[in-house]
Coordinates of C-alpha atoms (C1' of nucleotides) in Angstrom, one line a residue:
Chain A
M1240 CA -98.3 4.4 153.6
R1241 CA -99.1 3.5 157.2
E1242 CA -102.1 1.6 155.9
K1243 CA -100.1 -0.5 153.4
L1244 CA -97.4 -1.1 156.0
E1245 CA -100.0 -2.3 158.5
N1246 CA -101.5 -4.5 155.8
Y1247 CA -98.5 -6.7 155.2
F1248 CA -96.3 -6.1 158.2
S1249 CA -98.6 -5.8 161.2
F1250 CA -98.2 -9.5 161.9
V1251 CA -94.5 -9.4 161.2
F1252 CA -93.3 -6.3 163.1
E1253 CA -94.3 -5.0 166.6
K1254 CA -95.9 -1.6 166.9
E1255 CA -92.8 0.3 168.0
L1256 CA -90.9 -0.9 165.0
L1257 CA -93.8 0.0 162.7
D1258 CA -93.7 3.5 164.2
E1259 CA -90.0 3.8 163.6
I1260 CA -90.3 2.5 160.0
E1261 CA -93.0 5.1 159.4
Q1262 CA -90.7 7.8 160.7
V1263 CA -87.5 7.0 158.8
G1264 CA -88.7 5.0 155.8
V1265 CA -89.0 6.7 152.5
Y1266 CA -92.0 5.7 150.4
K1267 CA -91.5 5.3 146.7
K1268 CA -93.6 4.3 143.8
L1269 CA -92.0 2.5 140.9
R1270 CA -93.4 2.5 137.4
E1271 CA -93.3 -0.6 135.2
N1272 CA -89.7 -1.5 134.1
E1273 CA -88.2 1.1 136.4
L1274 CA -84.7 0.2 137.6
L1275 CA -84.5 -0.1 141.4
V1276 CA -80.9 -1.4 141.8
D1277 CA -78.2 -1.7 139.3
L1278 CA -75.1 -3.9 139.1
G1279 CA -72.3 -2.4 141.3
D1280 CA -74.6 0.0 143.2
K1281 CA -73.7 0.7 146.8
M1282 CA -77.0 0.6 148.6
K1283 CA -77.7 3.3 151.2
G1284 CA -80.7 1.4 152.4
V1285 CA -83.0 -1.6 152.0
P1286 CA -86.3 -1.7 150.1
L1287 CA -89.4 -3.3 151.6
L1288 CA -91.8 -4.3 148.9
L1289 CA -95.3 -3.2 149.8
E1290 CA -97.0 -3.9 146.5
G1291 CA -96.1 -5.2 143.0
A1292 CA -93.4 -7.5 141.7
I1293 CA -89.7 -7.0 141.2
K1294 CA -87.4 -9.1 139.0
I1295 CA -83.9 -9.8 140.3
V1296 CA -81.3 -10.5 137.5
R1297 CA -77.7 -11.5 137.6
E1298 CA -75.3 -10.3 135.0
D1299 CA -71.7 -11.3 134.4
K1300 CA -68.8 -9.2 133.0
K1301 CA -69.6 -10.0 129.4
G1302 CA -73.1 -8.6 129.9
E1303 CA -74.8 -11.9 129.8
E1304 CA -77.9 -12.1 131.9
I1305 CA -80.0 -14.6 133.8
L1306 CA -83.1 -14.3 136.0
L1307 CA -82.5 -15.2 139.6
Y1308 CA -86.0 -14.8 141.1
F1309 CA -88.9 -12.5 141.7
L1310 CA -89.8 -10.5 144.8
E1311 CA -93.4 -10.2 145.9
R1312 CA -95.0 -7.9 148.5
G1313 CA -93.7 -8.5 151.9
D1314 CA -90.3 -9.4 150.5
T1315 CA -87.0 -7.5 150.8
C1316 CA -83.8 -7.8 148.8
A1317 CA -81.2 -9.7 150.8
S1318 CA -78.5 -8.6 148.4
S1319 CA -79.2 -5.0 149.2
F1320 CA -79.2 -5.8 152.9
A1321 CA -75.7 -7.2 152.4
S1322 CA -74.5 -4.2 150.5
A1323 CA -76.1 -1.7 152.8
I1324 CA -74.7 -3.2 156.0
S1325 CA -71.2 -4.0 154.7
N1326 CA -71.0 -1.0 152.5
G1327 CA -70.1 -3.3 149.6
K1328 CA -71.4 -3.5 146.0
C1329 CA -74.5 -5.1 144.9
G1330 CA -74.1 -8.1 142.6
I1331 CA -77.6 -7.9 141.0
R1332 CA -80.0 -5.8 139.1
A1333 CA -83.6 -5.2 140.3
I1334 CA -86.3 -4.1 137.9
A1335 CA -90.0 -3.5 138.6
E1336 CA -92.0 -6.0 136.6
K1337 CA -95.1 -3.9 137.1
E1338 CA -96.0 -0.8 139.0
S1339 CA -94.8 -1.3 142.6
E1340 CA -94.6 0.4 145.9
I1341 CA -91.6 0.2 148.3
I1342 CA -90.4 1.7 151.5
F1343 CA -86.7 2.5 151.6
L1344 CA -85.1 1.8 155.0
P1345 CA -81.9 3.7 155.8
A1346 CA -78.8 1.6 156.3
A1347 CA -78.0 3.3 159.7
K1348 CA -81.0 1.7 161.4
L1349 CA -80.6 -1.8 160.2
D1350 CA -78.1 -2.9 162.8
E1351 CA -79.7 -0.9 165.6
W1352 CA -83.0 -2.6 165.0
L1353 CA -81.3 -6.1 165.2
V1354 CA -80.5 -5.4 168.8
K1355 CA -83.8 -3.6 169.7
Y1356 CA -86.4 -5.8 168.0
K1357 CA -86.7 -9.6 168.0
T1358 CA -89.3 -9.3 165.1
W1359 CA -86.7 -7.5 163.0
R1360 CA -84.1 -10.2 163.7
N1361 CA -86.5 -12.8 162.7
F1362 CA -87.5 -10.9 159.6
V1363 CA -83.8 -10.4 158.5
I1364 CA -82.9 -14.1 159.2
D1365 CA -86.1 -15.2 157.5
S1366 CA -85.4 -13.0 154.5
Y1367 CA -81.9 -14.5 154.1
N1368 CA -83.3 -18.0 154.4
I1369 CA -86.0 -17.4 151.9
R1370 CA -83.4 -16.0 149.5
L1371 CA -81.0 -18.8 150.0
N1372 CA -83.8 -21.3 149.3
E1373 CA -84.8 -19.3 146.2
M1374 CA -81.2 -19.4 145.0
M1375 CA -81.1 -23.2 145.6
E1376 CA -84.3 -23.6 143.5
T1377 CA -82.6 -21.5 140.8
I1378 CA -79.6 -23.8 140.9
D1379 CA -81.8 -26.9 140.8
T1380 CA -83.5 -25.5 137.8
L1381 CA -80.3 -24.8 136.0
A1382 CA -78.6 -28.0 136.9
F1383 CA -81.4 -30.5 136.6
M1384 CA -84.0 -29.3 134.1
R1385 CA -84.0 -29.1 130.3
M1386 CA -84.8 -25.9 128.6
D1387 CA -88.4 -26.9 127.8
E1388 CA -89.1 -27.6 131.5
R1389 CA -87.3 -24.4 132.5
L1390 CA -89.5 -22.4 130.1
Y1391 CA -92.7 -23.9 131.3
K1392 CA -91.7 -23.3 134.9
Y1393 CA -90.8 -19.7 134.0
L1394 CA -94.2 -19.0 132.5
K1395 CA -96.0 -20.5 135.5
D1396 CA -93.8 -18.6 138.0
K1397 CA -94.3 -15.4 136.2
A1398 CA -98.0 -15.8 135.9
Q1399 CA -98.2 -16.4 139.6
I1400 CA -96.1 -13.3 140.4
M1401 CA -98.1 -11.1 138.0
R1402 CA -101.4 -12.6 139.1
E1403 CA -102.3 -13.0 135.5
M1404 CA -102.8 -16.1 133.4
S1405 CA -101.9 -14.1 130.3
L1406 CA -98.4 -12.6 130.0
N1407 CA -97.5 -9.6 128.0
T1408 CA -94.0 -10.4 126.8
T1409 CA -92.0 -11.3 123.7
H1410 CA -90.0 -14.4 122.9
Q1411 CA -86.8 -12.2 123.0
E1412 CA -87.5 -11.1 126.6
I1413 CA -88.0 -14.6 127.7
A1414 CA -84.7 -15.6 126.0
Y1415 CA -82.9 -12.9 127.9
D1416 CA -84.3 -14.1 131.2
L1417 CA -83.4 -17.7 130.6
H1418 CA -80.1 -16.9 129.0
T1419 CA -80.7 -18.6 125.6
S1420 CA -81.6 -17.5 122.1
R1421 CA -84.9 -16.3 120.8
V1422 CA -85.0 -19.1 118.2
V1423 CA -84.8 -21.7 120.9
I1424 CA -87.6 -20.1 122.9
S1425 CA -89.8 -19.8 119.8
R1426 CA -89.3 -23.5 119.0
L1427 CA -90.1 -24.6 122.5
L1428 CA -93.0 -22.3 122.9
K1429 CA -94.5 -23.8 119.8
Q1430 CA -93.9 -27.2 121.2
L1431 CA -95.7 -26.2 124.5
E1432 CA -98.6 -24.9 122.4
N1433 CA -98.9 -28.2 120.4
E1434 CA -99.0 -30.0 123.8
G1435 CA -102.0 -27.7 124.7
K1436 CA -100.3 -26.2 127.7
I1437 CA -100.2 -22.6 126.3
K1438 CA -101.7 -20.4 123.6
L1439 CA -99.5 -18.1 121.6
N1440 CA -100.4 -14.6 120.4
R1441 CA -98.3 -11.7 119.4
N1442 CA -96.9 -10.1 122.6
R1443 CA -99.0 -12.3 124.7
I1444 CA -98.9 -15.9 126.0
E1445 CA -101.8 -17.5 127.7
I1446 CA -101.3 -20.3 130.1
L1447 CA -103.9 -23.0 129.8
E1448 CA -102.6 -25.7 132.1
F1449 CA -101.2 -25.1 135.5
Chain B
M339 CA -59.7 -26.3 171.2
R340 CA -59.3 -22.8 172.7
E341 CA -56.1 -22.4 170.9
K342 CA -57.6 -23.2 167.5
L343 CA -60.6 -21.0 168.3
E344 CA -58.2 -18.1 169.1
N345 CA -56.3 -18.8 165.9
Y346 CA -59.1 -18.2 163.5
F347 CA -61.6 -16.2 165.6
S348 CA -59.7 -13.9 167.9
F349 CA -60.0 -11.2 165.4
V350 CA -63.6 -12.0 164.6
F351 CA -65.1 -12.4 168.1
E352 CA -64.7 -10.5 171.3
K353 CA -63.2 -12.2 174.3
E354 CA -66.5 -12.7 176.2
L355 CA -68.0 -14.4 173.2
L356 CA -65.0 -16.6 172.8
D357 CA -65.4 -17.6 176.4
E358 CA -69.1 -18.5 175.9
I359 CA -68.3 -20.4 172.8
E360 CA -65.6 -22.4 174.7
Q361 CA -68.2 -23.1 177.4
V362 CA -71.1 -24.3 175.3
G363 CA -69.5 -25.3 172.0
V364 CA -68.9 -29.0 171.3
Y365 CA -65.7 -29.9 169.6
K366 CA -65.8 -32.6 167.0
K367 CA -63.3 -34.2 164.7
L368 CA -64.5 -35.3 161.3
R369 CA -62.7 -38.0 159.4
E370 CA -62.4 -37.8 155.6
N371 CA -65.7 -38.4 153.8
E372 CA -67.7 -38.3 157.1
L373 CA -71.2 -37.0 156.7
L374 CA -71.9 -33.9 158.8
V375 CA -75.3 -32.9 157.6
D376 CA -77.8 -34.8 155.5
L377 CA -80.7 -33.8 153.4
G378 CA -83.7 -33.1 155.5
D379 CA -81.9 -33.0 158.8
K380 CA -83.2 -30.7 161.5
M381 CA -80.1 -29.0 162.9
K382 CA -79.8 -28.5 166.7
G383 CA -76.9 -26.3 166.2
V384 CA -74.4 -24.7 163.8
P385 CA -70.9 -25.9 163.0
L386 CA -68.0 -23.5 163.0
L387 CA -65.2 -24.9 160.8
L388 CA -61.8 -24.7 162.6
E389 CA -59.8 -26.8 160.2
G390 CA -60.2 -28.8 157.0
A391 CA -62.6 -28.5 154.1
I392 CA -66.3 -29.4 153.7
K393 CA -68.2 -30.0 150.6
I394 CA -71.8 -28.7 150.3
V395 CA -74.0 -30.6 147.9
R396 CA -77.5 -30.1 146.7
E397 CA -79.7 -33.1 145.8
D398 CA -83.2 -33.1 144.3
K399 CA -86.0 -35.6 144.7
K400 CA -84.7 -37.9 142.0
G401 CA -81.4 -38.2 143.8
E402 CA -79.5 -36.1 141.3
E403 CA -76.6 -34.2 142.9
I404 CA -74.7 -31.1 142.3
L405 CA -71.9 -29.4 144.2
L406 CA -72.8 -26.0 145.6
Y407 CA -69.5 -24.9 147.2
F408 CA -66.8 -25.7 149.7
L409 CA -66.4 -24.4 153.2
E410 CA -63.0 -23.5 154.6
R411 CA -61.8 -22.8 158.1
G412 CA -63.4 -19.8 159.6
D413 CA -66.6 -20.6 157.6
T414 CA -70.0 -21.7 158.9
C415 CA -72.9 -23.3 157.2
A416 CA -75.6 -20.7 156.5
S417 CA -78.1 -23.4 155.6
S418 CA -77.7 -25.0 159.1
F419 CA -78.1 -21.6 160.7
A420 CA -81.4 -21.2 158.9
S421 CA -82.5 -24.7 159.9
A422 CA -81.3 -24.3 163.5
I423 CA -83.0 -20.9 164.1
S424 CA -86.3 -21.6 162.3
N425 CA -86.4 -25.3 163.3
G426 CA -86.8 -26.2 159.6
K427 CA -85.2 -28.8 157.5
C428 CA -81.8 -28.5 155.9
G429 CA -81.8 -28.5 152.1
I430 CA -78.2 -29.7 151.6
R431 CA -75.7 -32.4 152.4
A432 CA -72.3 -31.6 154.0
I433 CA -69.4 -34.0 153.7
A434 CA -65.9 -33.6 155.0
E435 CA -63.5 -33.5 152.0
K436 CA -60.6 -34.2 154.3
E437 CA -60.1 -34.6 158.0
S438 CA -61.7 -31.6 159.6
E439 CA -62.3 -30.0 163.0
I440 CA -65.5 -28.2 164.0
I441 CA -67.2 -26.6 167.0
F442 CA -70.9 -27.2 167.3
L443 CA -72.8 -24.2 168.7
P444 CA -76.2 -25.0 170.2
A445 CA -79.2 -23.4 168.5
A446 CA -80.4 -21.9 171.8
K447 CA -77.5 -19.4 172.0
L448 CA -77.7 -18.2 168.4
D449 CA -80.4 -15.6 168.9
E450 CA -79.2 -14.6 172.3
W451 CA -75.8 -13.7 170.9
L452 CA -77.3 -11.6 168.2
V453 CA -78.5 -9.2 170.9
K454 CA -75.5 -9.4 173.1
Y455 CA -72.5 -9.3 170.7
K456 CA -72.0 -6.9 167.7
T457 CA -69.2 -9.2 166.5
W458 CA -71.6 -12.1 166.4
R459 CA -74.2 -10.1 164.4
N460 CA -71.4 -9.1 161.9
F461 CA -70.3 -12.7 161.7
V462 CA -73.8 -14.0 161.0
I463 CA -74.6 -11.3 158.4
D464 CA -71.2 -11.8 156.8
S465 CA -71.7 -15.5 156.6
Y466 CA -75.0 -15.1 154.9
N467 CA -73.5 -12.6 152.5
I468 CA -70.6 -14.8 151.7
R469 CA -73.0 -17.7 151.1
L470 CA -75.3 -15.7 148.9
N471 CA -72.3 -14.6 146.8
E472 CA -71.0 -18.2 146.6
M473 CA -74.4 -19.2 145.4
M474 CA -74.4 -16.5 142.8
E475 CA -71.0 -17.7 141.6
T476 CA -72.4 -21.2 141.3
I477 CA -75.3 -19.8 139.3
D478 CA -72.9 -17.9 137.0
T479 CA -71.0 -21.1 136.5
L480 CA -74.1 -23.1 135.6
A481 CA -75.7 -20.4 133.4
F482 CA -72.7 -19.0 131.6
M483 CA -70.0 -21.6 131.3
R484 CA -69.5 -24.7 129.2
M485 CA -68.7 -28.0 130.7
D486 CA -65.0 -27.8 129.9
E487 CA -64.7 -24.4 131.6
R488 CA -66.7 -25.6 134.6
L489 CA -64.4 -28.7 134.9
Y490 CA -61.2 -26.6 134.9
K491 CA -62.7 -24.2 137.4
Y492 CA -63.7 -27.1 139.6
L493 CA -60.2 -28.6 139.6
K494 CA -58.6 -25.2 140.4
D495 CA -61.2 -24.5 143.2
K496 CA -60.7 -27.9 144.7
A497 CA -56.9 -27.6 144.6
Q498 CA -57.2 -24.3 146.4
I499 CA -59.5 -25.7 149.1
M500 CA -57.4 -28.8 149.6
R501 CA -54.1 -26.8 149.4
E502 CA -52.8 -29.4 147.0
M503 CA -51.9 -29.1 143.4
S504 CA -52.5 -32.8 143.0
L505 CA -56.0 -34.1 143.6
N506 CA -56.9 -37.7 144.6
T507 CA -60.1 -38.3 142.8
T508 CA -61.7 -40.4 140.0
H509 CA -63.5 -39.2 136.9
Q510 CA -66.7 -40.6 138.3
E511 CA -66.6 -38.5 141.5
I512 CA -66.0 -35.4 139.4
A513 CA -69.0 -36.3 137.2
Y514 CA -71.2 -36.6 140.3
D515 CA -70.1 -33.1 141.6
L516 CA -70.7 -31.5 138.2
H517 CA -73.8 -33.5 137.5
T518 CA -72.8 -35.0 134.2
S519 CA -71.6 -38.4 133.1
R520 CA -68.2 -40.0 133.6
V521 CA -67.6 -40.3 129.8
V522 CA -68.0 -36.6 129.4
I523 CA -65.6 -35.9 132.2
S524 CA -63.0 -38.3 130.8
R525 CA -63.3 -36.7 127.4
L526 CA -62.8 -33.2 128.7
L527 CA -60.0 -34.1 131.1
K528 CA -58.1 -35.6 128.1
Q529 CA -58.7 -32.4 126.3
L530 CA -57.3 -30.3 129.2
E531 CA -54.3 -32.7 129.3
N532 CA -53.7 -32.1 125.6
E533 CA -53.8 -28.4 126.2
G534 CA -51.1 -28.9 128.8
K535 CA -53.2 -27.6 131.7
I536 CA -53.3 -30.8 133.7
K537 CA -51.6 -34.2 133.9
L538 CA -53.7 -37.4 134.4
N539 CA -52.9 -40.4 136.4
R540 CA -55.0 -43.1 137.8
N541 CA -56.8 -41.7 140.9
R542 CA -54.8 -38.5 140.6
I543 CA -55.0 -35.3 138.7
E544 CA -52.1 -32.8 138.7
I545 CA -52.8 -29.2 137.9
L546 CA -50.0 -27.7 135.9
E547 CA -51.4 -24.2 135.0
F548 CA -53.3 -22.0 137.4
Chain C
dT828 C1' -49.9 -64.9 140.7
dA829 C1' -54.7 -65.6 138.9
dG830 C1' -58.9 -63.6 138.8
dA831 C1' -62.0 -60.0 140.2
dA832 C1' -63.0 -55.2 140.7
dT833 C1' -62.1 -50.5 139.6
dT834 C1' -60.7 -47.0 136.7
dT835 C1' -59.8 -45.0 132.3
dG836 C1' -59.9 -44.5 127.0
dT837 C1' -62.5 -44.3 123.0
dA838 C1' -65.7 -45.0 119.2
dA839 C1' -70.2 -44.4 117.5
dC840 C1' -74.3 -42.5 117.9
dA841 C1' -78.5 -39.8 120.0
dA842 C1' -80.4 -35.8 121.8
dA843 C1' -80.4 -31.0 123.2
dT844 C1' -79.1 -26.5 122.4
dG845 C1' -77.2 -22.8 119.7
dT846 C1' -76.6 -20.2 115.2
dT847 C1' -77.6 -18.2 110.7
dA848 C1' -80.6 -16.9 107.4
dC849 C1' -84.8 -15.5 105.6
dA850 C1' -89.8 -15.0 105.0
dA851 C1' -94.3 -14.0 106.8
dA852 C1' -97.3 -11.7 110.0
dT853 C1' -98.5 -7.9 112.7
dC854 C1' -98.3 -3.4 114.4
dA855 C1' -97.2 1.8 114.7
dG856 C1' -97.1 6.1 112.7
dC857 C1' -97.8 8.9 108.9
Chain D
dG1474 C1' -103.9 3.1 102.7
dC1475 C1' -98.4 2.7 102.7
dT1476 C1' -93.9 2.1 104.9
dG1477 C1' -90.8 0.7 108.2
dA1478 C1' -90.1 -1.6 112.6
dT1479 C1' -91.0 -5.4 115.5
dT1480 C1' -92.3 -10.0 116.3
dT1481 C1' -92.8 -14.7 115.1
dG1482 C1' -92.1 -19.1 112.3
dT1483 C1' -89.1 -22.3 110.3
dA1484 C1' -85.4 -24.6 107.9
dA1485 C1' -80.8 -26.1 107.8
dC1486 C1' -76.9 -26.8 110.0
dA1487 C1' -73.1 -26.6 113.9
dT1488 C1' -71.8 -27.5 118.4
dT1489 C1' -72.2 -29.3 122.9
dT1490 C1' -73.6 -32.7 125.9
dG1491 C1' -75.4 -37.3 127.0
dT1492 C1' -75.6 -42.5 126.2
dT1493 C1' -74.2 -47.2 125.1
dA1494 C1' -70.8 -50.3 124.5
dC1495 C1' -66.6 -52.4 125.0
dA1496 C1' -61.6 -52.9 125.6
dA1497 C1' -57.4 -51.8 128.0
dA1498 C1' -54.9 -50.6 132.1
dT1499 C1' -54.3 -50.8 136.8
dT1500 C1' -55.1 -52.2 141.5
dC1501 C1' -56.9 -55.3 144.9
dT1502 C1' -57.5 -59.7 147.0
dA1503 C1' -57.6 -64.4 147.8

DNA sequence: TAGAATTTGTAACAAATGTTACAAATCAGC
DNA sequence: GCTGATTTGTAACATTTGTTACAAATTCTA
């Protein structure tokens, strides 16, 4: 764990903080599709993502879903931070898109470290800023793009996160993430294929153009 | 200024911090429709809103706009905070919806206060959390609601912010905020009027049902 | 008060997205 | 192999949203 921690955070956190994290942090391995945070959870800590990819999804009362963004290694979940510090509920769901490794940091330390470590302050503020920007990008996408553009962007974003030009997924799953119907996705995927941008196979989509 | 500061922040900030804010903060009065922050600005400080209402708008490269949310008294602009601390550019535009009063806090103090005052840490974290939640609500609205629902919600939200059941606005302005066309707004407003929820006049919309 | 500018109403049509229904293809397990 | 479940393709149609065009109503200004 120390090794992975050093890998991604030695340029972010000072040595003393890394030591503390190693002491109090709880390492956890997530298998693919494992649920990390559910809607309404009260977080007792914050996850630091060491490896893998995590999908953050918003759900409303009626159970309708939409993908907000993905977390990559080095990221943390700002919404958990909110929930952990203020003891409130989390408004999102987090699911591992592939096998991932995290370190869980206990809520009690979060505020203490803000005082003690400038690098921690920077990290927290940066995380919030990154997340705000991510949310703005999501809003841009929803407000300004048509479904065909959103779909193509989704495929490219996911390929980047998964570090794979070939995605294992079904039309139905994509429809859930983009909050539309399977038929619409099938139609637009076929259109993208005709334009030569992707290649369709059962349970697999290859991205040909980036 | 001290009086207004005490009014809304005496239960938020400790006395020493209020003193410091009074010393270094710059008071400013904004007239209606005055531009406070523009797209791409580098913020040299953060505004605290003492009085009034400020509209936060997102704009993409093509000049297309959409309303993100409103700020009320007691609020601050998380996006400015981001920009001020990291010396980056601001991704939004802020415009006074009505005459407003703000205090501008210099960037230099922001980090210093994080160490010195627990109340400031709470305020900053809370502000980020409130903004993240506001963004999620905006995303819910865009992803899950039809235009007629969005329009009605917009009217009610704006009435609340302006503390007025009667809004001075045109169909075109609403269309800009919701990123649609004037004709669509006129059509849906007429529909809401027929349902007895609002009453239409030139340059004025009364909300009858809340 | 006449004429210009702004705001609103509405029709007719186009495009995008959503829905229902069903068939064909592929796969998993026996 | 056969059978049932899953996934994909596609047609036909409904609904929502966007566009163009133009007239009427209201306000502003000279």
